[in-house]
Tab-separated table of C-alpha atoms in Angstrom:
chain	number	residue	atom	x	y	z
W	1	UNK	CA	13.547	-25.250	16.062
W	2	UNK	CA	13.961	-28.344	13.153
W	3	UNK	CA	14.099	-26.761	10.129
W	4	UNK	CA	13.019	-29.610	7.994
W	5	UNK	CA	9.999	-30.093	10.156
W	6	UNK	CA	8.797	-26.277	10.403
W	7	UNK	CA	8.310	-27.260	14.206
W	8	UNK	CA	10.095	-26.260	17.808
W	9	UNK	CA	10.655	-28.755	20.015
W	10	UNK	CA	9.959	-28.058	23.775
W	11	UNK	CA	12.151	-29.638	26.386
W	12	UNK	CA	11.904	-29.908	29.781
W	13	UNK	CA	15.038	-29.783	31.868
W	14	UNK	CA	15.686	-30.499	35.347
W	15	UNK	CA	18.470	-30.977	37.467
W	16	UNK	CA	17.986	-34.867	36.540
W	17	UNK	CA	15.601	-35.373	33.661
W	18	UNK	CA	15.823	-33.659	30.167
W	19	UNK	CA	12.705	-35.166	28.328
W	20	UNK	CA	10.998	-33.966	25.011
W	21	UNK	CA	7.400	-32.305	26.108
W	22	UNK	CA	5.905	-31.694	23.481
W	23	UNK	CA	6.212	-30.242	19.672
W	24	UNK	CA	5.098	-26.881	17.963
W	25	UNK	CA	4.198	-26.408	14.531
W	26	UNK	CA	5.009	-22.858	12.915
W	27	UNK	CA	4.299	-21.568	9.072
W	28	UNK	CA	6.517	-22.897	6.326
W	29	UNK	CA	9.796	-21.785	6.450
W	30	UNK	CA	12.087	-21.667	3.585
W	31	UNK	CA	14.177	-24.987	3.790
W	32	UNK	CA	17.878	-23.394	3.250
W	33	UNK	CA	19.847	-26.701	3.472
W	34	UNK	CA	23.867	-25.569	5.132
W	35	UNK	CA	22.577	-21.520	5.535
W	36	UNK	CA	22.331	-21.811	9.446
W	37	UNK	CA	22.012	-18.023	10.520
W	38	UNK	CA	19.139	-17.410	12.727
W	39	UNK	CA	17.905	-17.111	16.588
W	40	UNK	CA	15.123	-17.388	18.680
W	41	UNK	CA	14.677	-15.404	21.684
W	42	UNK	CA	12.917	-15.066	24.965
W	43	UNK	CA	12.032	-11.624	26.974
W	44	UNK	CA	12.836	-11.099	30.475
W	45	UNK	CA	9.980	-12.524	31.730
W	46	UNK	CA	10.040	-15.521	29.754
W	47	UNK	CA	6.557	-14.763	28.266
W	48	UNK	CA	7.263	-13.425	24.771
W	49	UNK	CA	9.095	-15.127	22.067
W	50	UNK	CA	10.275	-14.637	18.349
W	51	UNK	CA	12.130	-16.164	16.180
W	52	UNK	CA	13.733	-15.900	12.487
W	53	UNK	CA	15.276	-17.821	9.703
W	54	UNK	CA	17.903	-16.124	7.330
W	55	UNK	CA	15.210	-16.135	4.504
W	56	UNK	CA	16.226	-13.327	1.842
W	57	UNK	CA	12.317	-12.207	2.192
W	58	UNK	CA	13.226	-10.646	5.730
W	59	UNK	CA	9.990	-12.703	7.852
W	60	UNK	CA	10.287	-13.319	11.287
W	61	UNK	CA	8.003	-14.569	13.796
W	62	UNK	CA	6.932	-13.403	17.119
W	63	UNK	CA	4.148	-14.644	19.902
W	64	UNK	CA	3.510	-15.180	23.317
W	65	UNK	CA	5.026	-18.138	25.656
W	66	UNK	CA	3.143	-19.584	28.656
W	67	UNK	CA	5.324	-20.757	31.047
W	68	UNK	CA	3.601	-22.948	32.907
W	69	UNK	CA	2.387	-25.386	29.604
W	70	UNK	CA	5.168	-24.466	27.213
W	71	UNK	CA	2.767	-23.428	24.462
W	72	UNK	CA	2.925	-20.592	21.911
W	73	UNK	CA	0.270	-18.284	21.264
W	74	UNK	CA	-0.996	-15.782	19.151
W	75	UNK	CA	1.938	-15.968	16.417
W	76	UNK	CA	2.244	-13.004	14.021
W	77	UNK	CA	4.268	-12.521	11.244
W	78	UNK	CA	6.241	-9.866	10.182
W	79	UNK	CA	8.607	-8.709	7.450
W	80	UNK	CA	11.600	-6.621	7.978
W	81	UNK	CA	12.102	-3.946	5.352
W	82	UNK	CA	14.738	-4.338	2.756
W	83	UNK	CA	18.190	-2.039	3.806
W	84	UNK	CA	17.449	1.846	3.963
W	85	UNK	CA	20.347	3.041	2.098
W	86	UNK	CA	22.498	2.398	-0.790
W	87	UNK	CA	25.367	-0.233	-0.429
W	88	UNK	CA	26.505	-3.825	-2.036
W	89	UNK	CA	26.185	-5.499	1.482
W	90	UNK	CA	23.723	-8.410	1.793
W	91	UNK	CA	20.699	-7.159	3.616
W	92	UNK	CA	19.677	-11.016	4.676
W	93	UNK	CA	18.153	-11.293	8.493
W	94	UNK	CA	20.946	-12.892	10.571
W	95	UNK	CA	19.826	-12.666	14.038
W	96	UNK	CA	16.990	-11.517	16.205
W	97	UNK	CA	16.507	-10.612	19.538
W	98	UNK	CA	13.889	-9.368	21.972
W	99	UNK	CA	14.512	-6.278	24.466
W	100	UNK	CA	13.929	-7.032	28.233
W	101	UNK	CA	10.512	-5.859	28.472
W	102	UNK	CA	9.113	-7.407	25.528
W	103	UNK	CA	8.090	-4.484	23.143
W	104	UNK	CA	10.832	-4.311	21.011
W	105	UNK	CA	12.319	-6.841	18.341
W	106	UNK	CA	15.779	-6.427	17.254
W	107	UNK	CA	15.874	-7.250	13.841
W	108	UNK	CA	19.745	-7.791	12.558
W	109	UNK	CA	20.750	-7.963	9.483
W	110	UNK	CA	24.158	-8.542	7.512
W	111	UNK	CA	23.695	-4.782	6.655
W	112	UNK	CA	22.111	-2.944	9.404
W	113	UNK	CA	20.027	-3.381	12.532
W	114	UNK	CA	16.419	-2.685	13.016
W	115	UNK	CA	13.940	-2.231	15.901
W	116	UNK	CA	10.899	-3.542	15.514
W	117	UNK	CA	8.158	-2.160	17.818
W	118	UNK	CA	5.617	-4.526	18.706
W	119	UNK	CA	2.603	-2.314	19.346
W	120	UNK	CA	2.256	-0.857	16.228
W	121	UNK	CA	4.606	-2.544	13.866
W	122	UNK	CA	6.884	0.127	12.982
W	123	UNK	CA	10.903	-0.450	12.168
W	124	UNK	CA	13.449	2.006	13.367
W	125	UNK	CA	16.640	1.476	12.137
W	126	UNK	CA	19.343	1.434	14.520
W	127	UNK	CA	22.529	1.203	12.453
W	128	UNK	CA	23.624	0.773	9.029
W	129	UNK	CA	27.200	-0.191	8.042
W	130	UNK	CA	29.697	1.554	10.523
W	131	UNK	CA	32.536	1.928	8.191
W	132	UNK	CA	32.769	1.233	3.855
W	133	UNK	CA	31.382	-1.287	2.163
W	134	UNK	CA	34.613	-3.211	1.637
W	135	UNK	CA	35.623	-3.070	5.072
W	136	UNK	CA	32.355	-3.122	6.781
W	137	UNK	CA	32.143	-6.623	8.488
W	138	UNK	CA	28.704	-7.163	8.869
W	139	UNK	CA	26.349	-7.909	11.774
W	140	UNK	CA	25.224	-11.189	13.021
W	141	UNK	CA	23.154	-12.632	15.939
W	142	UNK	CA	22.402	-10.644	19.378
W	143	UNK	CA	21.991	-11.450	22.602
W	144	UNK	CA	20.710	-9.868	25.975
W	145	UNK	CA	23.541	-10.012	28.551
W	146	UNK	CA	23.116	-10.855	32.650
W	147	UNK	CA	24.016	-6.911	32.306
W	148	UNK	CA	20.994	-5.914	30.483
W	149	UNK	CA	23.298	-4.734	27.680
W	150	UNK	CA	22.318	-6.242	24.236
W	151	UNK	CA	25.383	-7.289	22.666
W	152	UNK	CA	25.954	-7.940	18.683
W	153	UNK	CA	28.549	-10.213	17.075
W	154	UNK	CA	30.224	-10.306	13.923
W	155	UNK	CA	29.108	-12.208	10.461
W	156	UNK	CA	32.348	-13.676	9.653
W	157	UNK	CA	33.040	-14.521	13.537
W	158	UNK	CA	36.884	-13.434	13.161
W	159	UNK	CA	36.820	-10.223	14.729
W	160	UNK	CA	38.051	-9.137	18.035
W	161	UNK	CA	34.896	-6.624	19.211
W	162	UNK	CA	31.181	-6.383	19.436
W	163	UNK	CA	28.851	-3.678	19.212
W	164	UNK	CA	26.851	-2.972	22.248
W	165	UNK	CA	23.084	-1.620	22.524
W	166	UNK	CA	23.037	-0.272	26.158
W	167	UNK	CA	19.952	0.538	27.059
W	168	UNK	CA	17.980	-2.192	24.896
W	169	UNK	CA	14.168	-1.128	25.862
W	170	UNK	CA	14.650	2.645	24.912
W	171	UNK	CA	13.115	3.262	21.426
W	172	UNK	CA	15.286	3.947	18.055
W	173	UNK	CA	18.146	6.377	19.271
W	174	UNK	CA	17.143	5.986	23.213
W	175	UNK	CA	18.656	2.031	22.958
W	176	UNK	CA	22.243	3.978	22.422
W	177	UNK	CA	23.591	1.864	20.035
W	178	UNK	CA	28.032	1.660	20.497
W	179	UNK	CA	29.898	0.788	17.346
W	180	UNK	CA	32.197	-1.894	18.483
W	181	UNK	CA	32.180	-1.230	22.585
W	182	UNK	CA	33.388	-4.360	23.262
W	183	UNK	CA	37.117	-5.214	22.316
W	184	UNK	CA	39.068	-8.132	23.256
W	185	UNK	CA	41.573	-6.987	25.942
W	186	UNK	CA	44.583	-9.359	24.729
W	187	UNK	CA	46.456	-9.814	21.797
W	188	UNK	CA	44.578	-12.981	20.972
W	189	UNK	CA	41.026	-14.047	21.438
W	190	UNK	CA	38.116	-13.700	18.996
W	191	UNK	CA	34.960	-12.319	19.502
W	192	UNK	CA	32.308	-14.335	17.463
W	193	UNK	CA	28.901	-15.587	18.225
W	194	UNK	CA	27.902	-16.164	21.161
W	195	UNK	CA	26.395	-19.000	23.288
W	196	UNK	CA	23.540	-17.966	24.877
W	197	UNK	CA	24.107	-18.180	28.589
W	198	UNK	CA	20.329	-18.231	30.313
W	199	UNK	CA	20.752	-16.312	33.947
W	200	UNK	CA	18.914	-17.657	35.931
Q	1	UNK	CA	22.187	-21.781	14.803
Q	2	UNK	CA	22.245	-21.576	18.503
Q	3	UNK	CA	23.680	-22.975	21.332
Q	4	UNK	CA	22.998	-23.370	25.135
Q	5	UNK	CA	24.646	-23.107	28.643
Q	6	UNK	CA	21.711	-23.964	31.984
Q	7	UNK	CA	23.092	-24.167	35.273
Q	8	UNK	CA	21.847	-27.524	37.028
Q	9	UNK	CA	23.069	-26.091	40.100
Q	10	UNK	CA	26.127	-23.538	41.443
Q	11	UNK	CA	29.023	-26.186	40.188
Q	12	UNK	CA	27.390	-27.921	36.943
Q	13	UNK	CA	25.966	-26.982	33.774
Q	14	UNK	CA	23.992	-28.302	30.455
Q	15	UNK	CA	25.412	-27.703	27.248
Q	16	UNK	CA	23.467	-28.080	24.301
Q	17	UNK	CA	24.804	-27.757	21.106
Q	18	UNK	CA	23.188	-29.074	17.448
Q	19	UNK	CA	25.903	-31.028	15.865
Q	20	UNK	CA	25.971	-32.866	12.154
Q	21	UNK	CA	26.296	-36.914	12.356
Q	22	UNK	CA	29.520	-38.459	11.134
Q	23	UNK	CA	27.559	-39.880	7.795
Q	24	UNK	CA	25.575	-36.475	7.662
Q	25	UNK	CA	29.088	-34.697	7.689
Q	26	UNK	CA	31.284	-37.410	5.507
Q	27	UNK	CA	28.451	-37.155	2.597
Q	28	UNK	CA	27.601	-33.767	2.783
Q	29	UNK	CA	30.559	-31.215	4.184
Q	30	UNK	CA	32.343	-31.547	0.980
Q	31	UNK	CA	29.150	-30.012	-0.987
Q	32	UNK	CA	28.669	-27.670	1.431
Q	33	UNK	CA	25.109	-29.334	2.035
Q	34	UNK	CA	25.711	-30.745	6.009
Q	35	UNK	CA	22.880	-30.040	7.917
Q	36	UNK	CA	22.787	-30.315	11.995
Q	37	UNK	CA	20.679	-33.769	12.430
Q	38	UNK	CA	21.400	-33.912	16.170
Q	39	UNK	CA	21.209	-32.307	19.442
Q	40	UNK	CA	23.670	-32.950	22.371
Q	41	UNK	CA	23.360	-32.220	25.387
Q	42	UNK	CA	27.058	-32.183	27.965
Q	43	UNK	CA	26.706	-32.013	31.916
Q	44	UNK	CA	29.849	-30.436	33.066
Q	45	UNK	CA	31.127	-30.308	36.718
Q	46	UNK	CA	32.902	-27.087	36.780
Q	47	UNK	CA	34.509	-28.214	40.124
Q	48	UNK	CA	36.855	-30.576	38.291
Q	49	UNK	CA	40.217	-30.257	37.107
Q	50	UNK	CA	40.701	-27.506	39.523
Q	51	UNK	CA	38.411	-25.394	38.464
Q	52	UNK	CA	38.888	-25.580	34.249
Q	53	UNK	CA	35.519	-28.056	34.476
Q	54	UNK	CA	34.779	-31.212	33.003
Q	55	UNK	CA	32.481	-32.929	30.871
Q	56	UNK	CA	30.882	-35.802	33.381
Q	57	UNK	CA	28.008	-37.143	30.849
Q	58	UNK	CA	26.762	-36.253	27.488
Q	59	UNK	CA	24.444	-37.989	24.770
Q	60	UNK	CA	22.272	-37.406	21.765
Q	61	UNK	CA	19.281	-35.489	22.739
Q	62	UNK	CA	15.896	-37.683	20.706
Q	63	UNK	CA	18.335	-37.343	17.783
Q	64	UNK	CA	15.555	-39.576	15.938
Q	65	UNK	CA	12.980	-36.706	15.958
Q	66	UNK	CA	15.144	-34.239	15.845
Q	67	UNK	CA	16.641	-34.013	12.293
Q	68	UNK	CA	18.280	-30.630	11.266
Q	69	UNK	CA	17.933	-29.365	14.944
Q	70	UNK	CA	19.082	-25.441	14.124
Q	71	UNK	CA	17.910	-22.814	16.349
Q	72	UNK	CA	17.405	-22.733	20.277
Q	73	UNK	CA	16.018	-20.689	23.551
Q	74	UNK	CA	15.906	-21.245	26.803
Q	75	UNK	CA	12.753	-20.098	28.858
Q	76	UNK	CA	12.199	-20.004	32.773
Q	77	UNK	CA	9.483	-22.250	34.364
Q	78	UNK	CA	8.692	-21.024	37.623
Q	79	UNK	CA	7.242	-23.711	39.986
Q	80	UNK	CA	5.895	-21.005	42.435
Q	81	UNK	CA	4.018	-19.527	39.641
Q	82	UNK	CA	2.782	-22.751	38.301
Q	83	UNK	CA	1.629	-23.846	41.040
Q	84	UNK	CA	3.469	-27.018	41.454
């Protein structure tokens, strides 16, 4: 995604050749010049997509993906619900991420994380805040895992655990959400964001 | 902002990262205004080094059409499927 353009770009990558296919306009984003939180993500099968910008009016994006051509489809809009509960944390959208099978939209914000279920466009909310406001170090980007696990980082990047959605298809409590279920083993080593590593 | 690892096969890898240009950086870091105006991609042979990998090749990615570069996903293509 450009974010002065309002456009993805689709590459095509081989084990020799990594050549610009073609481009993809979306809506109008907000242009949020040095404010770089955000993802796009893929389902298992590669055939739904979504994506989101950190815009304070909680839209995201979401469509399906053909394969074969590399062209969107059918992209809807949606817009995440401000935070469900009282607290001075920033409830801005700082990551996204699709369950395996395609039905659900994770939804994370600074504040708490959201489900979003495709079908009939209802939010579940997952988690708020697990600890006080003060200390509380908010959530940022997620990621499905070669484990299946859905794994969420940290919005300040300096912390030295994750919280861990195990079961990411199940619906609001079925997805067992785990506060922090993945610590750094040493005495050094932080746990930020994460690249996303595509297994396949 | 995102970034990438593929595998090109079992012993290297594509990294793609979105980066800010030296000028892009120099003029704008200070103001907190630097945007990522290019896309790299790094091949690295993990077999080098003895194992620690190393970066063999790496270049601007159509850095002229690709001005704040920000988020990024990797999808499958599957020949079989395609037909090709």
């Amino acid at each position: 995604m450009a974010l002065d353009s309002n456009k993805a770009y689709v590459f095509y990558v081989s084990h020799d050749t990594i050549m610009l296919q073609h481009t993809i306009g979306f809506p109008p984003y907000l242009k949020i010049f040095a404010e770089l939180h955000g993802q796009s993500s893929f389902d298992a099968t590669g055939e739904h997509f979504a994506t989101v910008s950190n815009k304070f009016g909680g839209e995201f994006f979401y469509g399906d993906f053909d394969r074969c051509t590399g062209i969107l489809s059918g992209i809807k809009r949606a817009v995440a619900p401000a935070k469900p509960f009282n607290a001075i944390i920033d409830s801005s959208i700082t990551g996204l991420c699709l369950s395996p099978n395609g039905q659900l939209i994770y939804v994370i914000k600074r504040s708490h994380i959201l489900q979003f279920k495709i079908s009939d466009s209802t939010f579940y909310t997952v988690s708020g805040p697990d600890t006080t406001d003060i200390a509380f170090q908010g959530y940022k980007d997620g990621a499905v895992a070669p484990d299946g696990k859905l794994y969420i980082g940290n919005y300040d990047l300096i912390y030295k655990n994750m919280s861990v959605i195990d079961n990411p298809n199940g619906l609001f409590s079925n997805c067992n959400f785990c506060r922090k279920c993945l610590r750094s083993p040493g005495s050094i080593g932080l746990l930020g964001a994460f690249t996303l590593y595509a297994g396949f | 902002m995102q970034s990438i690892i593929l595998p090109v096969d079992s012993d290297q890898y594509y990294v793609f990262t979105p980066v800010p240009t030296d000028s892009n950086f120099n003029a704008n870091w200070v103001n907190g205004n630097a945007y990522f105006d290019e896309l790299w991609y790094h091949r690295i042979d993990m077999r080098a080094n003895g194992g620690a990998g190393k970066v063999i090749e790496k270049m601007p990615l159509e850095a002229s059409q690709l001005s704040q570069s920000w988020m990024m996903v990797a999808g499958m293509r599957m020949e079989k499927i395609c037909g090709w």
